[in-house]
Amino acid sequence: YGKDFAWIPSLDMLADAVVANSEVTVPDELLEQEVEDLMNRWKTALTRQGIEPAAYFQATGISEDQIKAQYYDQAMTRAKSRLVLEAIAEKEHLEATKPAIDMYLGEMSIEYGLPIEEVRKALTEKHMDAIESDVRIRKVLQLLKAKASPQD
């Protein structure tokens, strides 16, 4: 990885290119976690619009399982990305530092409109593990972008 991706303009596209060049098997448990995360995000967005998910399902005649099925491909892509980028983070010895985690929690605080301490209190150990993983992945993407950028 590195200089072969210099032409890629965004971090998302960079991650996609790295994953496309990798062969990885996604464990069913990870795929289910990604589907659930996408579903939770969808439900949160729906609720923010004043629509309860149960009411949406009733009004549209669409089931929760049908929505989950629509997220399957996206969840598979996310899971593959996570596995590949986490492997790079491990190889490069990239860690989730306290300042980076604090910055991430600050972003969550803004997104949810809650004080950062309330965000911290609401997070379980599983949530914190996911946040640490996200922070490491951000560091991988920054590293890949730096390696891909033309050197002066």
PDB file of N, CA, C and O in Angstrom, residues 60-129:
ATOM      1  N   THR A  60     -45.479   1.807   5.542  1.00  0.00           N
ATOM      2  CA  THR A  60     -44.912   1.430   4.246  1.00  0.00           C
ATOM      3  C   THR A  60     -45.150  -0.029   3.890  1.00  0.00           C
ATOM      4  O   THR A  60     -45.032  -0.403   2.722  1.00  0.00           O
ATOM      5  N   GLY A  61     -45.425  -0.849   4.905  1.00  0.00           N
ATOM      6  CA  GLY A  61     -45.570  -2.278   4.654  1.00  0.00           C
ATOM      7  C   GLY A  61     -44.240  -2.977   4.458  1.00  0.00           C
ATOM      8  O   GLY A  61     -44.176  -4.142   4.083  1.00  0.00           O
ATOM      9  N   ILE A  62     -43.165  -2.251   4.713  1.00  0.00           N
ATOM     10  CA  ILE A  62     -41.813  -2.818   4.609  1.00  0.00           C
ATOM     11  C   ILE A  62     -41.412  -3.336   5.983  1.00  0.00           C
ATOM     12  O   ILE A  62     -41.637  -2.674   6.993  1.00  0.00           O
ATOM     13  N   SER A  63     -40.803  -4.500   6.016  1.00  0.00           N
ATOM     14  CA  SER A  63     -40.388  -5.081   7.302  1.00  0.00           C
ATOM     15  C   SER A  63     -38.966  -4.667   7.654  1.00  0.00           C
ATOM     16  O   SER A  63     -38.197  -4.234   6.794  1.00  0.00           O
ATOM     17  N   GLU A  64     -38.637  -4.824   8.922  1.00  0.00           N
ATOM     18  CA  GLU A  64     -37.273  -4.541   9.371  1.00  0.00           C
ATOM     19  C   GLU A  64     -36.283  -5.445   8.651  1.00  0.00           C
ATOM     20  O   GLU A  64     -35.190  -5.020   8.283  1.00  0.00           O
ATOM     21  N   ASP A  65     -36.668  -6.703   8.414  1.00  0.00           N
ATOM     22  CA  ASP A  65     -35.787  -7.631   7.702  1.00  0.00           C
ATOM     23  C   ASP A  65     -35.525  -7.178   6.264  1.00  0.00           C
ATOM     24  O   ASP A  65     -34.429  -7.364   5.745  1.00  0.00           O
ATOM     25  N   GLN A  66     -36.516  -6.554   5.634  1.00  0.00           N
ATOM     26  CA  GLN A  66     -36.307  -6.037   4.278  1.00  0.00           C
ATOM     27  C   GLN A  66     -35.318  -4.879   4.278  1.00  0.00           C
ATOM     28  O   GLN A  66     -34.484  -4.773   3.383  1.00  0.00           O
ATOM     29  N   ILE A  67     -35.415  -4.023   5.288  1.00  0.00           N
ATOM     30  CA  ILE A  67     -34.458  -2.919   5.405  1.00  0.00           C
ATOM     31  C   ILE A  67     -33.062  -3.486   5.644  1.00  0.00           C
ATOM     32  O   ILE A  67     -32.086  -3.059   5.008  1.00  0.00           O
ATOM     33  N   LYS A  68     -32.962  -4.463   6.544  1.00  0.00           N
ATOM     34  CA  LYS A  68     -31.658  -5.085   6.809  1.00  0.00           C
ATOM     35  C   LYS A  68     -31.064  -5.669   5.538  1.00  0.00           C
ATOM     36  O   LYS A  68     -29.864  -5.520   5.282  1.00  0.00           O
ATOM     37  N   ALA A  69     -31.887  -6.312   4.730  1.00  0.00           N
ATOM     38  CA  ALA A  69     -31.406  -6.914   3.483  1.00  0.00           C
ATOM     39  C   ALA A  69     -30.845  -5.846   2.547  1.00  0.00           C
ATOM     40  O   ALA A  69     -29.856  -6.083   1.840  1.00  0.00           O
ATOM     41  N   GLN A  70     -31.467  -4.658   2.563  1.00  0.00           N
ATOM     42  CA  GLN A  70     -30.970  -3.563   1.727  1.00  0.00           C
ATOM     43  C   GLN A  70     -29.588  -3.095   2.175  1.00  0.00           C
ATOM     44  O   GLN A  70     -28.816  -2.567   1.379  1.00  0.00           O
ATOM     45  N   TYR A  71     -29.273  -3.276   3.446  1.00  0.00           N
ATOM     46  CA  TYR A  71     -27.980  -2.829   3.990  1.00  0.00           C
ATOM     47  C   TYR A  71     -26.888  -3.893   3.897  1.00  0.00           C
ATOM     48  O   TYR A  71     -25.738  -3.627   4.235  1.00  0.00           O
ATOM     49  N   TYR A  72     -27.219  -5.085   3.442  1.00  0.00           N
ATOM     50  CA  TYR A  72     -26.263  -6.191   3.451  1.00  0.00           C
ATOM     51  C   TYR A  72     -24.973  -5.859   2.693  1.00  0.00           C
ATOM     52  O   TYR A  72     -23.876  -6.030   3.228  1.00  0.00           O
ATOM     53  N   ASP A  73     -25.092  -5.389   1.440  1.00  0.00           N
ATOM     54  CA  ASP A  73     -23.885  -5.113   0.640  1.00  0.00           C
ATOM     55  C   ASP A  73     -23.025  -4.024   1.278  1.00  0.00           C
ATOM     56  O   ASP A  73     -21.800  -4.136   1.330  1.00  0.00           O
ATOM     57  N   GLN A  74     -23.683  -2.969   1.764  1.00  0.00           N
ATOM     58  CA  GLN A  74     -22.947  -1.885   2.417  1.00  0.00           C
ATOM     59  C   GLN A  74     -22.258  -2.404   3.681  1.00  0.00           C
ATOM     60  O   GLN A  74     -21.110  -2.051   3.960  1.00  0.00           O
ATOM     61  N   ALA A  75     -22.950  -3.255   4.426  1.00  0.00           N
ATOM     62  CA  ALA A  75     -22.368  -3.826   5.641  1.00  0.00           C
ATOM     63  C   ALA A  75     -21.167  -4.716   5.308  1.00  0.00           C
ATOM     64  O   ALA A  75     -20.157  -4.690   6.014  1.00  0.00           O
ATOM     65  N   MET A  76     -21.255  -5.468   4.230  1.00  0.00           N
ATOM     66  CA  MET A  76     -20.147  -6.335   3.816  1.00  0.00           C
ATOM     67  C   MET A  76     -18.933  -5.481   3.452  1.00  0.00           C
ATOM     68  O   MET A  76     -17.806  -5.777   3.864  1.00  0.00           O
ATOM     69  N   THR A  77     -19.154  -4.409   2.725  1.00  0.00           N
ATOM     70  CA  THR A  77     -18.060  -3.516   2.345  1.00  0.00           C
ATOM     71  C   THR A  77     -17.415  -2.895   3.577  1.00  0.00           C
ATOM     72  O   THR A  77     -16.181  -2.843   3.692  1.00  0.00           O
ATOM     73  N   ARG A  78     -18.247  -2.431   4.507  1.00  0.00           N
ATOM     74  CA  ARG A  78     -17.724  -1.837   5.743  1.00  0.00           C
ATOM     75  C   ARG A  78     -16.930  -2.855   6.550  1.00  0.00           C
ATOM     76  O   ARG A  78     -15.874  -2.528   7.100  1.00  0.00           O
ATOM     77  N   ALA A  79     -17.432  -4.073   6.635  1.00  0.00           N
ATOM     78  CA  ALA A  79     -16.746  -5.108   7.414  1.00  0.00           C
ATOM     79  C   ALA A  79     -15.387  -5.444   6.788  1.00  0.00           C
ATOM     80  O   ALA A  79     -14.378  -5.561   7.497  1.00  0.00           O
ATOM     81  N   LYS A  80     -15.353  -5.588   5.471  1.00  0.00           N
ATOM     82  CA  LYS A  80     -14.083  -5.863   4.793  1.00  0.00           C
ATOM     83  C   LYS A  80     -13.097  -4.723   5.022  1.00  0.00           C
ATOM     84  O   LYS A  80     -11.921  -4.954   5.303  1.00  0.00           O
ATOM     85  N   SER A  81     -13.588  -3.503   4.892  1.00  0.00           N
ATOM     86  CA  SER A  81     -12.727  -2.338   5.116  1.00  0.00           C
ATOM     87  C   SER A  81     -12.151  -2.353   6.517  1.00  0.00           C
ATOM     88  O   SER A  81     -10.952  -2.135   6.715  1.00  0.00           O
ATOM     89  N   ARG A  82     -13.016  -2.602   7.487  1.00  0.00           N
ATOM     90  CA  ARG A  82     -12.586  -2.624   8.884  1.00  0.00           C
ATOM     91  C   ARG A  82     -11.483  -3.667   9.091  1.00  0.00           C
ATOM     92  O   ARG A  82     -10.461  -3.394   9.715  1.00  0.00           O
ATOM     93  N   LEU A  83     -11.666  -4.867   8.556  1.00  0.00           N
ATOM     94  CA  LEU A  83     -10.673  -5.935   8.741  1.00  0.00           C
ATOM     95  C   LEU A  83      -9.338  -5.574   8.092  1.00  0.00           C
ATOM     96  O   LEU A  83      -8.280  -5.745   8.700  1.00  0.00           O
ATOM     97  N   VAL A  84      -9.389  -5.081   6.876  1.00  0.00           N
ATOM     98  CA  VAL A  84      -8.151  -4.737   6.162  1.00  0.00           C
ATOM     99  C   VAL A  84      -7.439  -3.573   6.847  1.00  0.00           C
ATOM    100  O   VAL A  84      -6.232  -3.627   7.097  1.00  0.00           O
ATOM    101  N   LEU A  85      -8.184  -2.532   7.180  1.00  0.00           N
ATOM    102  CA  LEU A  85      -7.568  -1.354   7.780  1.00  0.00           C
ATOM    103  C   LEU A  85      -7.068  -1.633   9.194  1.00  0.00           C
ATOM    104  O   LEU A  85      -6.022  -1.125   9.600  1.00  0.00           O
ATOM    105  N   GLU A  86      -7.772  -2.480   9.936  1.00  0.00           N
ATOM    106  CA  GLU A  86      -7.290  -2.875  11.270  1.00  0.00           C
ATOM    107  C   GLU A  86      -5.993  -3.679  11.150  1.00  0.00           C
ATOM    108  O   GLU A  86      -5.095  -3.530  11.976  1.00  0.00           O
ATOM    109  N   ALA A  87      -5.887  -4.522  10.120  1.00  0.00           N
ATOM    110  CA  ALA A  87      -4.653  -5.291   9.911  1.00  0.00           C
ATOM    111  C   ALA A  87      -3.483  -4.346   9.619  1.00  0.00           C
ATOM    112  O   ALA A  87      -2.368  -4.551  10.119  1.00  0.00           O
ATOM    113  N   ILE A  88      -3.737  -3.303   8.833  1.00  0.00           N
ATOM    114  CA  ILE A  88      -2.690  -2.315   8.555  1.00  0.00           C
ATOM    115  C   ILE A  88      -2.319  -1.576   9.841  1.00  0.00           C
ATOM    116  O   ILE A  88      -1.140  -1.355  10.125  1.00  0.00           O
ATOM    117  N   ALA A  89      -3.324  -1.210  10.633  1.00  0.00           N
ATOM    118  CA  ALA A  89      -3.053  -0.515  11.906  1.00  0.00           C
ATOM    119  C   ALA A  89      -2.162  -1.370  12.798  1.00  0.00           C
ATOM    120  O   ALA A  89      -1.221  -0.860  13.416  1.00  0.00           O
ATOM    121  N   GLU A  90      -2.450  -2.653  12.847  1.00  0.00           N
ATOM    122  CA  GLU A  90      -1.636  -3.554  13.680  1.00  0.00           C
ATOM    123  C   GLU A  90      -0.211  -3.636  13.143  1.00  0.00           C
ATOM    124  O   GLU A  90       0.747  -3.538  13.903  1.00  0.00           O
ATOM    125  N   LYS A  91      -0.082  -3.802  11.839  1.00  0.00           N
ATOM    126  CA  LYS A  91       1.247  -3.902  11.225  1.00  0.00           C
ATOM    127  C   LYS A  91       2.059  -2.636  11.448  1.00  0.00           C
ATOM    128  O   LYS A  91       3.260  -2.690  11.673  1.00  0.00           O
ATOM    129  N   GLU A  92       1.390  -1.473  11.407  1.00  0.00           N
ATOM    130  CA  GLU A  92       2.070  -0.194  11.562  1.00  0.00           C
ATOM    131  C   GLU A  92       2.159   0.259  13.030  1.00  0.00           C
ATOM    132  O   GLU A  92       2.655   1.342  13.305  1.00  0.00           O
ATOM    133  N   HIS A  93       1.634  -0.562  13.930  1.00  0.00           N
ATOM    134  CA  HIS A  93       1.644  -0.259  15.373  1.00  0.00           C
ATOM    135  C   HIS A  93       0.942   1.063  15.691  1.00  0.00           C
ATOM    136  O   HIS A  93       1.428   1.868  16.493  1.00  0.00           O
ATOM    137  N   LEU A  94      -0.206   1.284  15.043  1.00  0.00           N
ATOM    138  CA  LEU A  94      -0.983   2.502  15.267  1.00  0.00           C
ATOM    139  C   LEU A  94      -1.960   2.265  16.413  1.00  0.00           C
ATOM    140  O   LEU A  94      -2.685   1.278  16.421  1.00  0.00           O
ATOM    141  N   GLU A  95      -1.954   3.165  17.358  1.00  0.00           N
ATOM    142  CA  GLU A  95      -2.795   3.030  18.545  1.00  0.00           C
ATOM    143  C   GLU A  95      -3.788   4.177  18.640  1.00  0.00           C
ATOM    144  O   GLU A  95      -3.551   5.261  18.115  1.00  0.00           O
ATOM    145  N   ALA A  96      -4.859   3.930  19.359  1.00  0.00           N
ATOM    146  CA  ALA A  96      -5.844   4.970  19.644  1.00  0.00           C
ATOM    147  C   ALA A  96      -5.395   5.688  20.910  1.00  0.00           C
ATOM    148  O   ALA A  96      -5.528   5.157  22.010  1.00  0.00           O
ATOM    149  N   THR A  97      -4.844   6.874  20.752  1.00  0.00           N
ATOM    150  CA  THR A  97      -4.348   7.633  21.893  1.00  0.00           C
ATOM    151  C   THR A  97      -5.501   8.354  22.591  1.00  0.00           C
ATOM    152  O   THR A  97      -6.565   8.567  21.996  1.00  0.00           O
ATOM    153  N   LYS A  98      -5.288   8.741  23.831  1.00  0.00           N
ATOM    154  CA  LYS A  98      -6.323   9.459  24.581  1.00  0.00           C
ATOM    155  C   LYS A  98      -6.742  10.746  23.877  1.00  0.00           C
ATOM    156  O   LYS A  98      -7.943  11.012  23.742  1.00  0.00           O
ATOM    157  N   PRO A  99      -5.795  11.583  23.393  1.00  0.00           N
ATOM    158  CA  PRO A  99      -6.220  12.802  22.692  1.00  0.00           C
ATOM    159  C   PRO A  99      -7.080  12.510  21.445  1.00  0.00           C
ATOM    160  O   PRO A  99      -8.051  13.215  21.183  1.00  0.00           O
ATOM    161  N   ALA A 100      -6.737  11.467  20.707  1.00  0.00           N
ATOM    162  CA  ALA A 100      -7.509  11.126  19.510  1.00  0.00           C
ATOM    163  C   ALA A 100      -8.909  10.622  19.893  1.00  0.00           C
ATOM    164  O   ALA A 100      -9.896  10.959  19.231  1.00  0.00           O
ATOM    165  N   ILE A 101      -8.987   9.840  20.954  1.00  0.00           N
ATOM    166  CA  ILE A 101     -10.289   9.365  21.441  1.00  0.00           C
ATOM    167  C   ILE A 101     -11.118  10.537  21.939  1.00  0.00           C
ATOM    168  O   ILE A 101     -12.318  10.628  21.653  1.00  0.00           O
ATOM    169  N   ASP A 102     -10.484  11.454  22.665  1.00  0.00           N
ATOM    170  CA  ASP A 102     -11.196  12.642  23.157  1.00  0.00           C
ATOM    171  C   ASP A 102     -11.744  13.471  22.000  1.00  0.00           C
ATOM    172  O   ASP A 102     -12.859  13.988  22.071  1.00  0.00           O
ATOM    173  N   MET A 103     -10.978  13.595  20.934  1.00  0.00           N
ATOM    174  CA  MET A 103     -11.433  14.342  19.765  1.00  0.00           C
ATOM    175  C   MET A 103     -12.656  13.642  19.144  1.00  0.00           C
ATOM    176  O   MET A 103     -13.640  14.284  18.783  1.00  0.00           O
ATOM    177  N   TYR A 104     -12.593  12.334  19.051  1.00  0.00           N
ATOM    178  CA  TYR A 104     -13.700  11.547  18.501  1.00  0.00           C
ATOM    179  C   TYR A 104     -14.956  11.727  19.358  1.00  0.00           C
ATOM    180  O   TYR A 104     -16.049  11.944  18.830  1.00  0.00           O
ATOM    181  N   LEU A 105     -14.779  11.671  20.675  1.00  0.00           N
ATOM    182  CA  LEU A 105     -15.912  11.852  21.584  1.00  0.00           C
ATOM    183  C   LEU A 105     -16.464  13.273  21.472  1.00  0.00           C
ATOM    184  O   LEU A 105     -17.682  13.485  21.577  1.00  0.00           O
ATOM    185  N   GLY A 106     -15.599  14.243  21.240  1.00  0.00           N
ATOM    186  CA  GLY A 106     -16.042  15.615  21.025  1.00  0.00           C
ATOM    187  C   GLY A 106     -16.908  15.724  19.778  1.00  0.00           C
ATOM    188  O   GLY A 106     -17.926  16.430  19.772  1.00  0.00           O
ATOM    189  N   GLU A 107     -16.528  15.014  18.735  1.00  0.00           N
ATOM    190  CA  GLU A 107     -17.333  14.997  17.512  1.00  0.00           C
ATOM    191  C   GLU A 107     -18.701  14.368  17.784  1.00  0.00           C
ATOM    192  O   GLU A 107     -19.727  14.854  17.293  1.00  0.00           O
ATOM    193  N   MET A 108     -18.716  13.292  18.577  1.00  0.00           N
ATOM    194  CA  MET A 108     -19.985  12.648  18.937  1.00  0.00           C
ATOM    195  C   MET A 108     -20.850  13.605  19.753  1.00  0.00           C
ATOM    196  O   MET A 108     -22.072  13.660  19.570  1.00  0.00           O
ATOM    197  N   SER A 109     -20.212  14.335  20.649  1.00  0.00           N
ATOM    198  CA  SER A 109     -20.918  15.296  21.491  1.00  0.00           C
ATOM    199  C   SER A 109     -21.642  16.330  20.634  1.00  0.00           C
ATOM    200  O   SER A 109     -22.812  16.648  20.868  1.00  0.00           O
ATOM    201  N   ILE A 110     -20.955  16.828  19.624  1.00  0.00           N
ATOM    202  CA  ILE A 110     -21.546  17.811  18.712  1.00  0.00           C
ATOM    203  C   ILE A 110     -22.671  17.164  17.903  1.00  0.00           C
ATOM    204  O   ILE A 110     -23.759  17.724  17.768  1.00  0.00           O
ATOM    205  N   GLU A 111     -22.410  15.966  17.375  1.00  0.00           N
ATOM    206  CA  GLU A 111     -23.400  15.274  16.546  1.00  0.00           C
ATOM    207  C   GLU A 111     -24.709  15.037  17.299  1.00  0.00           C
ATOM    208  O   GLU A 111     -25.794  15.211  16.755  1.00  0.00           O
ATOM    209  N   TYR A 112     -24.595  14.622  18.560  1.00  0.00           N
ATOM    210  CA  TYR A 112     -25.791  14.292  19.338  1.00  0.00           C
ATOM    211  C   TYR A 112     -26.297  15.450  20.186  1.00  0.00           C
ATOM    212  O   TYR A 112     -27.321  15.329  20.846  1.00  0.00           O
ATOM    213  N   GLY A 113     -25.565  16.564  20.192  1.00  0.00           N
ATOM    214  CA  GLY A 113     -25.995  17.727  20.952  1.00  0.00           C
ATOM    215  C   GLY A 113     -25.984  17.495  22.449  1.00  0.00           C
ATOM    216  O   GLY A 113     -26.819  18.023  23.180  1.00  0.00           O
ATOM    217  N   LEU A 114     -25.022  16.711  22.913  1.00  0.00           N
ATOM    218  CA  LEU A 114     -24.896  16.390  24.343  1.00  0.00           C
ATOM    219  C   LEU A 114     -23.526  16.814  24.853  1.00  0.00           C
ATOM    220  O   LEU A 114     -22.547  16.788  24.094  1.00  0.00           O
ATOM    221  N   PRO A 115     -23.449  17.170  26.129  1.00  0.00           N
ATOM    222  CA  PRO A 115     -22.113  17.432  26.710  1.00  0.00           C
ATOM    223  C   PRO A 115     -21.255  16.171  26.618  1.00  0.00           C
ATOM    224  O   PRO A 115     -21.770  15.048  26.716  1.00  0.00           O
ATOM    225  N   ILE A 116     -19.977  16.370  26.450  1.00  0.00           N
ATOM    226  CA  ILE A 116     -19.084  15.235  26.256  1.00  0.00           C
ATOM    227  C   ILE A 116     -19.137  14.247  27.421  1.00  0.00           C
ATOM    228  O   ILE A 116     -19.032  13.038  27.226  1.00  0.00           O
ATOM    229  N   GLU A 117     -19.327  14.733  28.637  1.00  0.00           N
ATOM    230  CA  GLU A 117     -19.399  13.828  29.790  1.00  0.00           C
ATOM    231  C   GLU A 117     -20.624  12.919  29.717  1.00  0.00           C
ATOM    232  O   GLU A 117     -20.567  11.765  30.126  1.00  0.00           O
ATOM    233  N   GLU A 118     -21.723  13.433  29.180  1.00  0.00           N
ATOM    234  CA  GLU A 118     -22.910  12.589  28.999  1.00  0.00           C
ATOM    235  C   GLU A 118     -22.655  11.521  27.943  1.00  0.00           C
ATOM    236  O   GLU A 118     -23.118  10.395  28.075  1.00  0.00           O
ATOM    237  N   VAL A 119     -21.927  11.901  26.909  1.00  0.00           N
ATOM    238  CA  VAL A 119     -21.571  10.930  25.874  1.00  0.00           C
ATOM    239  C   VAL A 119     -20.721   9.826  26.496  1.00  0.00           C
ATOM    240  O   VAL A 119     -20.974   8.636  26.297  1.00  0.00           O
ATOM    241  N   ARG A 120     -19.714  10.213  27.280  1.00  0.00           N
ATOM    242  CA  ARG A 120     -18.845   9.224  27.934  1.00  0.00           C
ATOM    243  C   ARG A 120     -19.645   8.262  28.815  1.00  0.00           C
ATOM    244  O   ARG A 120     -19.413   7.059  28.782  1.00  0.00           O
ATOM    245  N   LYS A 121     -20.583   8.823  29.606  1.00  0.00           N
ATOM    246  CA  LYS A 121     -21.374   7.993  30.521  1.00  0.00           C
ATOM    247  C   LYS A 121     -22.253   7.002  29.774  1.00  0.00           C
ATOM    248  O   LYS A 121     -22.524   5.912  30.273  1.00  0.00           O
ATOM    249  N   ALA A 122     -22.697   7.375  28.588  1.00  0.00           N
ATOM    250  CA  ALA A 122     -23.613   6.533  27.821  1.00  0.00           C
ATOM    251  C   ALA A 122     -22.905   5.370  27.115  1.00  0.00           C
ATOM    252  O   ALA A 122     -23.550   4.411  26.706  1.00  0.00           O
ATOM    253  N   LEU A 123     -21.593   5.445  27.001  1.00  0.00           N
ATOM    254  CA  LEU A 123     -20.857   4.445  26.231  1.00  0.00           C
ATOM    255  C   LEU A 123     -20.484   3.226  27.069  1.00  0.00           C
ATOM    256  O   LEU A 123     -19.956   3.353  28.158  1.00  0.00           O
ATOM    257  N   THR A 124     -20.741   2.068  26.497  1.00  0.00           N
ATOM    258  CA  THR A 124     -20.355   0.810  27.130  1.00  0.00           C
ATOM    259  C   THR A 124     -18.922   0.464  26.711  1.00  0.00           C
ATOM    260  O   THR A 124     -18.343   1.123  25.838  1.00  0.00           O
ATOM    261  N   GLU A 125     -18.388  -0.579  27.286  1.00  0.00           N
ATOM    262  CA  GLU A 125     -17.044  -1.036  26.904  1.00  0.00           C
ATOM    263  C   GLU A 125     -17.017  -1.426  25.424  1.00  0.00           C
ATOM    264  O   GLU A 125     -16.054  -1.145  24.710  1.00  0.00           O
ATOM    265  N   LYS A 126     -18.097  -2.037  24.961  1.00  0.00           N
ATOM    266  CA  LYS A 126     -18.192  -2.424  23.548  1.00  0.00           C
ATOM    267  C   LYS A 126     -18.150  -1.182  22.653  1.00  0.00           C
ATOM    268  O   LYS A 126     -17.484  -1.171  21.626  1.00  0.00           O
ATOM    269  N   HIS A 127     -18.865  -0.124  23.078  1.00  0.00           N
ATOM    270  CA  HIS A 127     -18.832   1.127  22.321  1.00  0.00           C
ATOM    271  C   HIS A 127     -17.414   1.698  22.276  1.00  0.00           C
ATOM    272  O   HIS A 127     -16.957   2.177  21.231  1.00  0.00           O
ATOM    273  N   MET A 128     -16.744   1.687  23.416  1.00  0.00           N
ATOM    274  CA  MET A 128     -15.388   2.240  23.481  1.00  0.00           C
ATOM    275  C   MET A 128     -14.429   1.433  22.608  1.00  0.00           C
ATOM    276  O   MET A 128     -13.542   2.012  21.968  1.00  0.00           O
ATOM    277  N   ASP A 129     -14.597   0.119  22.569  1.00  0.00           N
ATOM    278  CA  ASP A 129     -13.770  -0.714  21.692  1.00  0.00           C
ATOM    279  C   ASP A 129     -13.970  -0.300  20.231  1.00  0.00           C
ATOM    280  O   ASP A 129     -13.008  -0.191  19.466  1.00  0.00           O
TER     281      ASP A 129
END
